[in-house]
Short mmCIF file of C-alpha atoms in Angstrom, two decimals:
data_model
loop_
_atom_site.label_atom_id
_atom_site.label_comp_id
_atom_site.label_asym_id
_atom_site.label_seq_id
_atom_site.Cartn_x
_atom_site.Cartn_y
_atom_site.Cartn_z
CA MET S 1 -4.40 38.16 -63.37
CA LEU S 2 -4.38 37.17 -59.72
CA GLN S 3 -6.45 40.26 -58.91
CA LEU S 4 -9.06 39.23 -61.50
CA VAL S 5 -9.25 35.72 -60.05
CA GLY S 6 -9.74 37.20 -56.58
CA LYS S 7 -12.59 39.36 -57.85
CA LEU S 8 -14.14 36.36 -59.61
CA LEU S 9 -14.03 34.30 -56.39
CA ARG S 10 -15.51 37.13 -54.32
CA TYR S 11 -18.16 37.61 -57.01
CA GLY S 12 -19.05 33.93 -56.65
CA MET S 13 -19.44 34.34 -52.89
CA THR S 14 -21.63 37.43 -53.13
CA GLY S 15 -23.71 35.74 -55.82
CA GLY S 16 -24.11 32.71 -53.56
CA ILE S 17 -25.35 34.88 -50.72
CA ALA S 18 -27.79 36.60 -53.09
CA ALA S 19 -29.03 33.20 -54.29
CA ILE S 20 -29.75 32.20 -50.69
CA VAL S 21 -31.63 35.48 -50.14
CA ASP S 22 -33.60 34.87 -53.37
CA ALA S 23 -34.52 31.26 -52.56
CA GLY S 24 -35.17 31.96 -48.87
CA GLY S 25 -37.25 35.04 -49.61
CA PHE S 26 -39.20 33.12 -52.23
CA ALA S 27 -39.94 30.31 -49.76
CA LEU S 28 -41.03 32.76 -47.06
CA LEU S 29 -43.28 34.73 -49.39
CA VAL S 30 -44.92 31.61 -50.85
CA GLY S 31 -45.34 30.27 -47.32
CA ALA S 32 -47.09 33.53 -46.40
CA GLY S 33 -49.61 32.96 -49.19
CA ILE S 34 -48.12 35.21 -51.88
CA GLY S 35 -48.54 33.86 -55.42
CA VAL S 36 -45.56 32.14 -57.02
CA ALA S 37 -45.00 34.77 -59.72
CA ALA S 38 -45.21 37.72 -57.31
CA ALA S 39 -43.02 35.91 -54.80
CA GLY S 40 -40.44 35.10 -57.47
CA ILE S 41 -40.26 38.66 -58.75
CA SER S 42 -40.14 40.11 -55.23
CA SER S 43 -37.43 37.76 -54.00
CA PHE S 44 -35.37 38.39 -57.17
CA CYS S 45 -35.56 42.17 -56.61
CA ILE S 46 -34.59 41.87 -52.93
CA ALA S 47 -31.70 39.56 -53.84
CA ALA S 48 -30.56 42.03 -56.51
CA LEU S 49 -30.39 44.79 -53.88
CA VAL S 50 -28.37 42.56 -51.55
CA ASN S 51 -26.14 41.41 -54.40
CA TYR S 52 -25.45 44.98 -55.56
CA GLY S 53 -24.57 46.08 -52.04
CA LEU S 54 -22.20 43.17 -51.48
CA THR S 55 -20.71 43.27 -54.97
CA SER S 56 -20.04 46.99 -54.92
CA ARG S 57 -18.41 46.81 -51.48
CA PHE S 58 -16.56 43.50 -51.39
CA VAL S 59 -15.83 42.65 -55.03
CA PHE S 60 -15.21 45.95 -56.79
CA ARG S 61 -14.75 48.18 -53.72
CA GLN S 62 -16.83 51.06 -55.04
CA ARG S 63 -19.52 53.18 -53.47
CA LYS S 64 -23.14 52.40 -54.17
CA THR S 65 -25.20 54.72 -56.37
CA VAL S 66 -28.75 54.66 -57.70
CA ALA S 67 -27.47 54.77 -61.29
CA GLY S 68 -25.05 51.94 -60.53
CA PHE S 69 -27.83 49.82 -59.09
CA ALA S 70 -30.07 50.51 -62.08
CA LEU S 71 -27.37 49.33 -64.48
CA PHE S 72 -26.56 46.35 -62.24
CA PHE S 73 -30.25 45.40 -62.20
CA VAL S 74 -30.51 45.60 -65.99
CA PHE S 75 -27.54 43.26 -66.29
CA ALA S 76 -29.07 40.97 -63.67
CA LEU S 77 -32.10 40.70 -65.96
CA VAL S 78 -29.74 39.91 -68.84
CA GLY S 79 -28.22 37.22 -66.62
CA VAL S 80 -31.60 35.64 -65.87
CA THR S 81 -32.39 35.60 -69.59
CA VAL S 82 -29.02 34.01 -70.45
CA ASN S 83 -29.41 31.50 -67.63
CA VAL S 84 -32.86 30.32 -68.69
CA GLY S 85 -32.04 30.49 -72.41
CA THR S 86 -28.89 28.40 -71.99
CA MET S 87 -30.72 25.94 -69.78
CA LEU S 88 -33.58 25.46 -72.25
CA GLY S 89 -31.25 25.36 -75.25
CA THR S 90 -28.98 22.70 -73.80
CA ILE S 91 -31.93 20.60 -72.65
CA HIS S 92 -33.91 20.79 -75.88
CA TRP S 93 -31.20 21.03 -78.53
CA LEU S 94 -28.38 19.04 -76.94
CA GLY S 95 -30.59 16.59 -75.06
CA VAL S 96 -28.81 16.96 -71.72
CA PRO S 97 -30.62 16.21 -68.44
CA PRO S 98 -32.40 19.24 -66.91
CA LEU S 99 -29.98 19.59 -64.00
CA VAL S 100 -27.01 19.65 -66.39
CA GLY S 101 -28.80 22.29 -68.45
CA LYS S 102 -29.46 24.37 -65.33
CA VAL S 103 -25.81 24.18 -64.28
CA ALA S 104 -24.75 25.22 -67.79
CA GLY S 105 -27.16 28.16 -67.58
CA ILE S 106 -25.88 29.23 -64.18
CA ALA S 107 -22.24 29.01 -65.28
CA THR S 108 -22.82 30.91 -68.51
CA ALA S 109 -24.83 33.67 -66.84
CA PHE S 110 -22.28 33.93 -64.02
CA LEU S 111 -19.42 34.55 -66.44
CA ILE S 112 -21.39 36.98 -68.61
CA ASN S 113 -22.66 38.94 -65.60
CA PHE S 114 -19.18 39.11 -64.11
CA ALA S 115 -17.77 40.43 -67.40
CA LEU S 116 -20.55 43.03 -67.72
CA ASN S 117 -20.17 44.17 -64.13
CA ALA S 118 -16.37 44.31 -64.29
CA THR S 119 -16.24 46.19 -67.60
CA ILE S 120 -19.33 48.41 -67.40
CA VAL S 121 -21.08 48.71 -64.02
CA PHE S 122 -17.97 48.80 -61.81
CA ARG S 123 -15.31 49.79 -64.35
CA VAL S 124 -12.54 51.92 -62.96
CA ARG S 125 -13.03 55.45 -64.19
CA PRO S 126 -10.19 57.93 -64.52
CA ARG S 127 -10.25 60.64 -61.89
#
């Protein structure tokens, strides 16, 4: 159990770094005159690369592969969908303030993405 908690904490740190890369990259691209949609997609993809590299090395201690990144990226897209869906659902159906909805979305997506990455993307395979 302690090992799982350690992975969860490290996953939070790598996700935080990726979030900074995403937001910072977005700001730089928009500042350079790139459209908001293109900047958002580009910064998300760059952050996903950074997040995969950090997560594979520091959280799950596995080597990086193209197939692993592809699966990680698919689950990152699932995470974005869960995040936004939870946010909108809690705001519109439960009537919570937008920031509360966003935090609920982040928390839900974080837990789901961690579970998917721990059990599928970075699962320990028998040798």
